[in-house]
C-alpha positions as a Markdown table, in Angstrom:
| # | Residue | x | y | z |
|---|---|---|---|---|
| 1 | Gly | 77.8 | 36.0 | -38.4 |
| 2 | Leu | 74.7 | 35.6 | -40.6 |
| 3 | Trp | 74.9 | 32.8 | -43.2 |
| 4 | Thr | 73.5 | 33.7 | -46.5 |
| 5 | Ser | 74.7 | 30.5 | -48.2 |
| 6 | Trp | 77.1 | 27.7 | -47.4 |
| 7 | Thr | 80.0 | 29.7 | -48.8 |
| 8 | Lys | 79.3 | 33.2 | -47.6 |
| 9 | Lys | 78.9 | 34.8 | -44.3 |
| 10 | Arg | 77.5 | 38.3 | -43.5 |
| 11 | Asp | 78.3 | 40.3 | -40.4 |
| 12 | Glu | 75.5 | 41.4 | -38.2 |
| 13 | Asn | 76.5 | 45.0 | -38.9 |
| 14 | Asp | 76.1 | 44.6 | -42.6 |
| 15 | Pro | 73.8 | 47.4 | -43.9 |
| 16 | Leu | 71.6 | 44.8 | -45.7 |
| 17 | Val | 71.2 | 42.8 | -42.5 |
| 18 | Lys | 70.3 | 45.9 | -40.4 |
| 19 | Lys | 67.9 | 47.3 | -43.1 |
| 20 | Tyr | 65.8 | 44.2 | -43.2 |
| 21 | Gly | 66.3 | 42.9 | -39.7 |
| 22 | Leu | 67.5 | 39.6 | -41.0 |
| 23 | Lys | 68.3 | 36.7 | -38.6 |
| 24 | Gln | 69.2 | 33.9 | -40.9 |
| 25 | Met | 69.2 | 33.4 | -44.6 |
| 26 | Gln | 69.4 | 29.8 | -45.9 |
| 27 | Phe | 71.0 | 27.1 | -43.8 |
| 28 | Gly | 74.3 | 27.2 | -42.0 |
| 29 | Phe | 76.1 | 24.6 | -44.1 |
| 30 | Arg | 79.5 | 23.6 | -42.9 |
| 31 | Pro | 81.4 | 21.6 | -45.5 |
| 32 | Val | 85.2 | 21.0 | -45.2 |
| 33 | Gln | 86.6 | 23.1 | -48.0 |
| 34 | Leu | 90.3 | 23.2 | -48.9 |
| 35 | Lys | 91.9 | 26.6 | -48.6 |
| 36 | Pro | 94.9 | 27.4 | -50.9 |
| 37 | Gly | 98.0 | 25.6 | -49.7 |
| 38 | Gln | 96.0 | 23.6 | -47.1 |
| 39 | Thr | 96.3 | 19.8 | -46.8 |
| 40 | Glu | 93.2 | 17.7 | -46.4 |
| 41 | Ala | 94.2 | 16.7 | -42.9 |
| 42 | Glu | 94.7 | 20.3 | -41.9 |
| 43 | Ala | 91.2 | 21.2 | -43.3 |
| 44 | Ile | 89.6 | 18.3 | -41.4 |
| 45 | Asp | 91.3 | 19.2 | -38.1 |
| 46 | Glu | 90.2 | 22.8 | -38.5 |
| 47 | Lys | 86.5 | 21.7 | -38.9 |
| 48 | Val | 86.8 | 19.2 | -36.1 |
| 49 | Lys | 87.0 | 22.0 | -33.5 |
| 50 | Glu | 83.9 | 23.6 | -35.0 |
| 51 | Phe | 82.0 | 20.4 | -34.8 |
| 52 | Lys | 83.0 | 19.7 | -31.3 |
| 53 | Asp | 81.9 | 23.2 | -30.3 |
| 54 | Leu | 78.5 | 22.5 | -32.0 |
| 55 | Val | 78.0 | 19.2 | -30.1 |
| 56 | Ala | 79.0 | 20.9 | -26.8 |
| 57 | Arg | 76.4 | 23.6 | -27.4 |
| 58 | Tyr | 73.7 | 21.2 | -28.6 |
| 59 | Pro | 74.4 | 17.9 | -26.7 |
| 60 | His | 71.1 | 16.4 | -28.0 |
| 61 | Thr | 72.7 | 16.2 | -31.5 |
| 62 | Lys | 72.4 | 12.6 | -32.7 |
| 63 | Arg | 72.7 | 13.0 | -36.5 |
| 64 | Ala | 74.5 | 15.0 | -39.1 |
| 65 | Leu | 73.1 | 15.4 | -42.6 |
| 66 | Ile | 75.9 | 15.2 | -45.1 |
| 67 | Phe | 73.9 | 16.3 | -48.2 |
| 68 | His | 70.9 | 18.6 | -48.1 |
| 69 | Glu | 68.9 | 18.6 | -51.4 |
| 70 | Ser | 71.9 | 18.0 | -53.5 |
| 71 | Gly | 70.7 | 15.1 | -55.5 |
| 72 | Gly | 70.5 | 16.2 | -59.1 |
| 73 | Gly | 72.1 | 14.2 | -61.9 |
| 74 | Ala | 71.5 | 11.2 | -64.2 |
| 75 | Tyr | 69.2 | 8.5 | -63.2 |
| 76 | Pro | 71.2 | 5.4 | -62.1 |
| 77 | Trp | 70.3 | 2.8 | -64.8 |
| 78 | Glu | 72.2 | 0.2 | -62.7 |
| 79 | Leu | 68.9 | -0.2 | -60.9 |
| 80 | Val | 67.4 | -1.9 | -64.0 |
| 81 | Gly | 70.5 | -3.7 | -65.2 |
| 82 | Gly | 72.0 | -0.9 | -67.3 |
| 83 | Gln | 74.9 | 1.4 | -66.9 |
| 84 | Thr | 74.9 | 5.2 | -66.4 |
| 85 | Lys | 77.5 | 7.1 | -68.4 |
| 86 | Pro | 78.1 | 10.5 | -66.9 |
| 87 | Thr | 79.7 | 13.1 | -69.1 |
| 88 | Ala | 83.2 | 14.4 | -68.2 |
| 89 | Glu | 81.7 | 17.6 | -66.9 |
| 90 | Gln | 79.2 | 15.6 | -64.7 |
| 91 | Trp | 81.9 | 13.3 | -63.5 |
| 92 | Ala | 84.1 | 16.3 | -62.4 |
| 93 | Ala | 81.3 | 18.0 | -60.6 |
| 94 | Ala | 80.2 | 14.8 | -58.8 |
| 95 | Ser | 83.8 | 14.1 | -57.8 |
| 96 | Asn | 84.3 | 17.5 | -56.3 |
| 97 | Leu | 81.0 | 17.3 | -54.4 |
| 98 | Val | 81.7 | 13.8 | -53.1 |
| 99 | Gln | 85.3 | 14.6 | -52.1 |
| 100 | Thr | 84.0 | 17.6 | -50.1 |
| 101 | Ala | 81.4 | 15.3 | -48.5 |
| 102 | Val | 84.0 | 12.7 | -47.5 |
| 103 | Arg | 86.2 | 15.3 | -45.8 |
| 104 | Thr | 83.1 | 16.6 | -43.9 |
| 105 | Ala | 82.1 | 13.1 | -42.9 |
| 106 | Lys | 85.7 | 12.3 | -41.7 |
| 107 | Ala | 85.6 | 15.5 | -39.6 |
| 108 | Trp | 82.3 | 14.5 | -38.0 |
| 109 | Arg | 83.7 | 11.0 | -37.2 |
| 110 | Lys | 86.7 | 12.5 | -35.6 |
| 111 | Ala | 84.8 | 15.2 | -33.7 |
| 112 | Ala | 81.8 | 13.1 | -32.5 |
| 113 | Pro | 82.0 | 9.4 | -33.3 |
| 114 | Asp | 78.5 | 8.8 | -31.8 |
| 115 | Val | 76.8 | 11.2 | -34.2 |
| 116 | Lys | 75.2 | 9.2 | -37.0 |
| 117 | Leu | 75.9 | 10.4 | -40.6 |
| 118 | Val | 72.9 | 10.5 | -43.0 |
| 119 | Trp | 73.7 | 10.8 | -46.7 |
| 120 | Gly | 71.1 | 12.6 | -48.8 |
| 121 | Asn | 67.6 | 13.9 | -48.5 |
| 122 | Thr | 66.5 | 14.8 | -52.0 |
| 123 | Val | 63.3 | 12.8 | -52.3 |
| 124 | Asp | 64.9 | 9.3 | -53.0 |
| 125 | Ser | 68.4 | 10.8 | -53.6 |
| 126 | Leu | 69.1 | 8.2 | -56.2 |
| 127 | Pro | 71.4 | 10.1 | -58.6 |
| 128 | Leu | 73.4 | 11.5 | -55.7 |
| 129 | Leu | 73.8 | 8.2 | -53.9 |
| 130 | Ala | 74.8 | 6.5 | -57.2 |
| 131 | Asn | 77.7 | 9.0 | -57.4 |
| 132 | Val | 78.6 | 8.3 | -53.8 |
| 133 | Tyr | 78.8 | 4.6 | -54.6 |
| 134 | Arg | 80.6 | 5.0 | -57.9 |
| 135 | Leu | 83.3 | 7.1 | -56.2 |
| 136 | Lys | 83.8 | 4.5 | -53.5 |
| 137 | Val | 83.0 | 6.5 | -50.4 |
| 138 | Pro | 84.2 | 4.4 | -47.4 |
| 139 | Arg | 81.3 | 2.3 | -46.1 |
| 140 | Asp | 82.2 | 3.2 | -42.5 |
| 141 | Leu | 81.3 | 6.8 | -43.1 |
| 142 | Ile | 77.7 | 5.9 | -44.0 |
| 143 | Asp | 75.3 | 5.1 | -41.2 |
| 144 | Phe | 72.0 | 5.8 | -43.1 |
| 145 | Thr | 70.8 | 7.0 | -46.5 |
| 146 | Gly | 68.2 | 9.7 | -46.1 |
| 147 | Glu | 64.7 | 9.5 | -47.6 |
| 148 | Glu | 62.7 | 12.8 | -47.9 |
| 149 | Thr | 59.8 | 11.8 | -50.1 |
| 150 | Val | 57.7 | 14.9 | -49.4 |
| 151 | Gly | 54.3 | 13.1 | -49.9 |
| 152 | Cys | 51.8 | 16.0 | -50.5 |
| 153 | Met | 48.9 | 14.2 | -52.2 |
| 154 | Thr | 50.7 | 11.0 | -53.0 |
| 155 | Pro | 49.5 | 7.9 | -51.2 |
| 156 | Pro | 51.9 | 6.6 | -48.6 |
| 157 | Glu | 52.1 | 3.2 | -50.2 |
| 158 | Tyr | 53.8 | 4.8 | -53.1 |
| 159 | Ser | 55.7 | 7.8 | -51.7 |
| 160 | Thr | 56.9 | 6.3 | -48.4 |
| 161 | Ala | 57.4 | 2.7 | -49.4 |
| 162 | Arg | 58.9 | 3.0 | -52.9 |
| 163 | Ala | 61.8 | 5.3 | -52.3 |
| 164 | Pro | 63.6 | 3.4 | -49.4 |
| 165 | Trp | 63.1 | 0.1 | -51.4 |
| 166 | Met | 64.9 | 1.7 | -54.3 |
| 167 | Gln | 67.6 | 3.2 | -52.1 |
| 168 | Lys | 68.3 | -0.2 | -50.6 |
| 169 | Lys | 68.4 | -1.9 | -54.0 |
| 170 | Leu | 70.8 | 0.7 | -55.4 |
| 171 | Ala | 73.3 | 0.1 | -52.6 |
| 172 | Gln | 73.1 | -3.6 | -53.2 |
| 173 | Val | 73.5 | -3.5 | -56.9 |
| 174 | Met | 76.5 | -1.1 | -56.6 |
| 175 | Gly | 78.3 | -3.3 | -54.1 |
| 176 | Tyr | 77.5 | -1.7 | -50.8 |
| 177 | Gly | 75.3 | -4.4 | -49.4 |
| 178 | Asp | 72.5 | -3.6 | -46.9 |
| 179 | Ile | 72.6 | 0.1 | -46.0 |
| 180 | Pro | 69.8 | 1.2 | -43.7 |
| 181 | Val | 67.4 | 4.0 | -44.8 |
| 182 | Asp | 66.0 | 6.5 | -42.4 |
| 183 | Cys | 64.4 | 9.9 | -42.5 |
| 184 | Pro | 66.5 | 13.1 | -42.2 |
| 185 | Phe | 65.2 | 16.3 | -40.4 |
| 186 | Glu | 62.7 | 16.9 | -43.2 |
| 187 | Trp | 60.4 | 14.1 | -44.1 |
| 188 | Lys | 56.6 | 14.4 | -44.9 |
| 189 | Thr | 54.1 | 17.1 | -45.6 |
| 190 | Arg | 50.5 | 16.6 | -46.4 |
| 191 | Val | 49.2 | 20.0 | -47.6 |
| 192 | Val | 45.7 | 20.8 | -46.4 |
| 193 | Arg | 44.7 | 22.7 | -49.5 |
| 194 | Asn | 45.6 | 19.9 | -51.8 |
| 195 | Leu | 43.4 | 17.2 | -50.1 |
| 196 | Trp | 39.7 | 16.9 | -51.0 |
| 197 | Asp | 38.8 | 15.7 | -47.5 |
| 198 | Pro | 41.7 | 16.8 | -45.2 |
| 199 | Asp | 39.9 | 16.1 | -41.9 |
| 200 | Arg | 40.0 | 12.4 | -42.9 |
| 201 | Gln | 42.9 | 12.2 | -45.2 |
| 202 | Leu | 45.5 | 14.0 | -43.1 |
| 203 | Pro | 45.4 | 11.5 | -40.2 |
| 204 | Asp | 45.0 | 8.6 | -42.6 |
| 205 | Tyr | 48.0 | 9.5 | -44.6 |
| 206 | His | 50.2 | 10.6 | -41.7 |
| 207 | Met | 49.6 | 7.3 | -39.8 |
| 208 | Arg | 50.1 | 5.2 | -42.8 |
| 209 | Asp | 53.4 | 7.0 | -43.4 |
| 210 | Gly | 54.4 | 6.2 | -39.9 |
| 211 | Leu | 53.4 | 2.6 | -40.0 |
| 212 | Ile | 55.2 | 2.0 | -43.3 |
| 213 | Ala | 58.3 | 3.6 | -41.8 |
| 214 | Leu | 58.1 | 1.4 | -38.7 |
| 215 | Ala | 57.7 | -1.6 | -40.9 |
| 216 | Leu | 60.9 | -0.6 | -42.8 |
| 217 | Gly | 62.8 | -0.3 | -39.5 |
| 218 | Tyr | 63.2 | 3.4 | -39.3 |
| 219 | Ser | 64.8 | 4.5 | -36.0 |
| 220 | Met | 63.2 | 7.9 | -36.1 |
| 221 | Val | 59.6 | 8.5 | -37.3 |
| 222 | Pro | 58.6 | 12.2 | -37.1 |
| 223 | Thr | 54.9 | 12.7 | -36.5 |
| 224 | Pro | 52.7 | 15.9 | -36.7 |
| 225 | Val | 52.8 | 17.7 | -33.4 |
| 226 | Gly | 51.6 | 21.3 | -33.0 |
| 227 | Pro | 49.7 | 23.9 | -35.1 |
| 228 | Asp | 50.2 | 25.0 | -38.7 |
| 229 | Val | 52.3 | 28.0 | -39.0 |
| 230 | Ser | 50.5 | 31.3 | -38.4 |
| 231 | Asn | 52.2 | 33.4 | -41.2 |
| 232 | Gly | 52.3 | 33.3 | -45.0 |
| 233 | Tyr | 54.4 | 30.1 | -44.9 |
| 234 | Val | 51.1 | 28.3 | -44.3 |
| 235 | Asp | 50.5 | 28.5 | -48.1 |
| 236 | Ser | 53.8 | 26.8 | -48.9 |
| 237 | Val | 54.5 | 23.1 | -49.4 |
| 238 | Trp | 55.5 | 22.7 | -45.7 |
| 239 | Gly | 53.4 | 25.2 | -43.8 |
| 240 | Ser | 50.1 | 23.2 | -43.2 |
| 241 | Gly | 48.8 | 19.8 | -42.5 |
| 242 | Asp | 50.0 | 19.5 | -38.9 |
| 243 | Ser | 48.1 | 18.1 | -35.9 |
| 244 | His | 46.4 | 21.4 | -35.1 |
| 245 | Ile | 45.0 | 24.3 | -37.2 |
| 246 | Arg | 46.9 | 27.5 | -37.2 |
| 247 | Tyr | 46.9 | 30.1 | -34.4 |
| 248 | Pro | 45.1 | 31.9 | -32.8 |
| 249 | Leu | 42.6 | 29.0 | -32.5 |
| 250 | Ala | 45.0 | 26.0 | -32.7 |
| 251 | Tyr | 42.1 | 23.6 | -32.6 |
| 252 | Pro | 43.3 | 19.9 | -32.8 |
| 253 | Arg | 42.6 | 17.9 | -35.9 |
| 254 | Arg | 41.8 | 14.2 | -35.8 |
| 255 | Thr | 45.5 | 13.8 | -36.5 |
| 256 | Ser | 46.2 | 14.7 | -32.8 |
| 257 | Pro | 44.5 | 11.7 | -31.2 |
| 258 | Ala | 45.7 | 9.5 | -34.1 |
| 259 | Val | 49.3 | 10.4 | -33.3 |
| 260 | Ala | 48.7 | 9.7 | -29.6 |
| 261 | Thr | 47.0 | 6.3 | -30.4 |
| 262 | Met | 49.8 | 5.1 | -32.7 |
| 263 | Thr | 52.5 | 6.3 | -30.2 |
| 264 | Asp | 50.8 | 4.2 | -27.5 |
| 265 | Ile | 49.9 | 1.1 | -29.5 |
| 266 | Met | 53.2 | 1.0 | -31.4 |
| 267 | Asp | 55.5 | 1.6 | -28.5 |
| 268 | Arg | 58.9 | 0.0 | -29.3 |
| 269 | Ala | 57.5 | -1.6 | -32.4 |
| 270 | Lys | 59.5 | -4.2 | -34.3 |
| 271 | Leu | 58.2 | -5.8 | -37.4 |
| 272 | Val | 57.4 | -9.5 | -37.1 |
| 273 | Ser | 55.9 | -10.2 | -40.5 |
| 274 | Leu | 53.7 | -8.9 | -43.3 |
| 275 | Leu | 50.6 | -11.0 | -42.9 |
| 276 | Pro | 49.1 | -12.2 | -46.2 |
| 277 | Thr | 45.8 | -10.6 | -47.0 |
| 278 | Gly | 45.1 | -11.9 | -50.5 |
| 279 | Ser | 45.4 | -8.4 | -52.0 |
| 280 | Leu | 48.3 | -6.2 | -53.1 |
| 281 | Thr | 46.5 | -3.1 | -51.7 |
| 282 | Val | 45.4 | -4.4 | -48.3 |
| 283 | Tyr | 48.1 | -4.3 | -45.7 |
| 284 | Ala | 48.5 | -6.1 | -42.4 |
| 285 | Pro | 52.0 | -5.6 | -40.9 |
| 286 | Gln | 52.4 | -7.3 | -37.6 |
| 287 | Phe | 54.6 | -5.9 | -34.9 |
| 288 | Ala | 55.9 | -7.0 | -31.6 |
| 289 | Val | 55.3 | -4.0 | -29.3 |
| 290 | Lys | 56.0 | -2.8 | -25.8 |
| 291 | Gly | 59.3 | -4.7 | -25.6 |
| 292 | Gly | 57.7 | -7.9 | -27.0 |
| 293 | Ala | 55.0 | -8.1 | -24.3 |
| 294 | Ser | 52.2 | -8.1 | -26.9 |
| 295 | Tyr | 51.5 | -7.9 | -30.6 |
| 296 | Ala | 49.8 | -5.3 | -32.7 |
| 297 | Thr | 48.7 | -5.7 | -36.4 |
| 298 | Ala | 47.8 | -2.6 | -38.3 |
| 299 | Val | 45.1 | -3.2 | -41.0 |
| 300 | Trp | 44.3 | -0.8 | -43.8 |
| 301 | Cys | 43.8 | -0.6 | -47.5 |
| 302 | Ala | 45.2 | 1.9 | -50.0 |
| 303 | Arg | 41.9 | 3.0 | -51.4 |
| 304 | Gly | 38.2 | 2.2 | -50.7 |
| 305 | Glu | 37.0 | -0.4 | -48.2 |
| 306 | Thr | 36.8 | -4.1 | -47.8 |
| 307 | Lys | 36.5 | -6.8 | -45.2 |
| 308 | Val | 39.3 | -9.0 | -43.8 |
| 309 | Lys | 39.0 | -12.2 | -41.8 |
| 310 | Leu | 41.2 | -12.8 | -38.8 |
| 311 | Asp | 42.8 | -16.1 | -38.0 |
| 312 | Leu | 43.9 | -15.7 | -34.4 |
| 313 | Gly | 44.5 | -19.3 | -33.5 |
| 314 | Glu | 44.0 | -19.7 | -29.8 |
| 315 | Asn | 43.9 | -16.0 | -29.2 |
| 316 | Ala | 40.2 | -15.7 | -29.7 |
| 317 | Asp | 39.9 | -12.4 | -27.8 |
| 318 | Tyr | 41.7 | -9.3 | -28.9 |
| 319 | Glu | 41.6 | -5.5 | -28.5 |
| 320 | Leu | 40.4 | -3.6 | -31.6 |
| 321 | Val | 41.6 | 0.0 | -31.6 |
| 322 | Thr | 40.5 | 2.6 | -34.2 |
| 323 | Leu | 42.7 | 5.3 | -35.7 |
| 324 | Thr | 41.8 | 7.9 | -33.1 |
| 325 | Gly | 41.8 | 5.5 | -30.1 |
| 326 | His | 38.4 | 4.0 | -29.6 |
| 327 | Arg | 39.0 | 0.7 | -28.0 |
| 328 | Thr | 36.9 | -2.5 | -27.9 |
| 329 | Lys | 38.4 | -4.9 | -25.5 |
| 330 | Gly | 37.5 | -8.6 | -25.7 |
| 331 | Ala | 36.5 | -8.3 | -29.3 |
| 332 | Lys | 35.6 | -11.6 | -30.9 |
| 333 | Glu | 34.5 | -10.7 | -34.4 |
| 334 | Leu | 36.5 | -12.6 | -36.9 |
| 335 | Glu | 35.7 | -10.2 | -39.8 |
| 336 | Ile | 36.7 | -6.5 | -39.5 |
| 337 | Pro | 36.7 | -3.6 | -42.0 |
| 338 | Ala | 39.8 | -2.6 | -43.8 |
| 339 | Thr | 39.6 | 1.1 | -44.8 |
| 340 | Glu | 41.9 | 3.9 | -45.6 |
| 341 | Ser | 42.1 | 4.6 | -41.8 |
| 342 | Pro | 44.3 | 2.0 | -40.1 |
| 343 | Arg | 42.9 | -0.1 | -37.3 |
| 344 | Tyr | 45.0 | -2.0 | -34.8 |
| 345 | Val | 44.4 | -5.6 | -33.7 |
| 346 | His | 46.1 | -5.8 | -30.3 |
| 347 | Thr | 46.7 | -9.3 | -28.9 |
């Protein structure tokens, strides 16, 4: 059938569906809802079969998103040493939502134990996650918390770095320890029409998003691949800013070689350290790359341009790689520019 919301299904023969030629409306959400007279165990087992069928049809499935843009509610003052006091109505609504989520997560665990469960993707999801922790969701049902800071015009050092830090801190202060943060199926958008210099800013922002995510230990870092959409959706928040302009031309932006360069340089990247730069807005995360065979340090600043001095010890020679892949092998300069476009020092 055709899903029009997570609670209602329309048949393909529905007059409205035929009239407008609809294929899908909204997302096909599949929560475990209790039917009258049904026990929780019965509802879970009923959904297990559906989830097993889904994984059989789509064997590449690696993750299930437990909440999608469901994060409204009171700000968790526990983050700053306070205490949030939900009203009775808010508490009842949160309890119902979280109980449904727990049943759904249990069904996924039973149907496909290898599928990772991601909780939340409403920007930083803080109000939602606070309710998850207050209502004592079992820790073994949470693999990641989801961070969907959309980005738009916001510098990556704020939008991409702040939210996961706060999500980790919230889990810690509410007694859940260190819960990994990762991105769900939606993550970043950098809208062309909102940037004053998109040819430069798009690859700069996208690559800094990716480098920050790698430094935070994300296991999945989506990158722009392909053209902007070729219909009216291009004027939405999500429809533009990809690696190529829209059809029919589909010319590559500078983002395309930037993605290829970062993918090559940062192959199997693991953060080693954040090298001191003497500035809070000049960044130099150092990674072990290519299985530990070499090291790559990404150097950039949040705004403007400055110079940084390298201290390479005995490794006097290095490879300097620009954002879009220009390589200088055997470089010896001990002072290089740090700009809004990341550079890679490969040793």
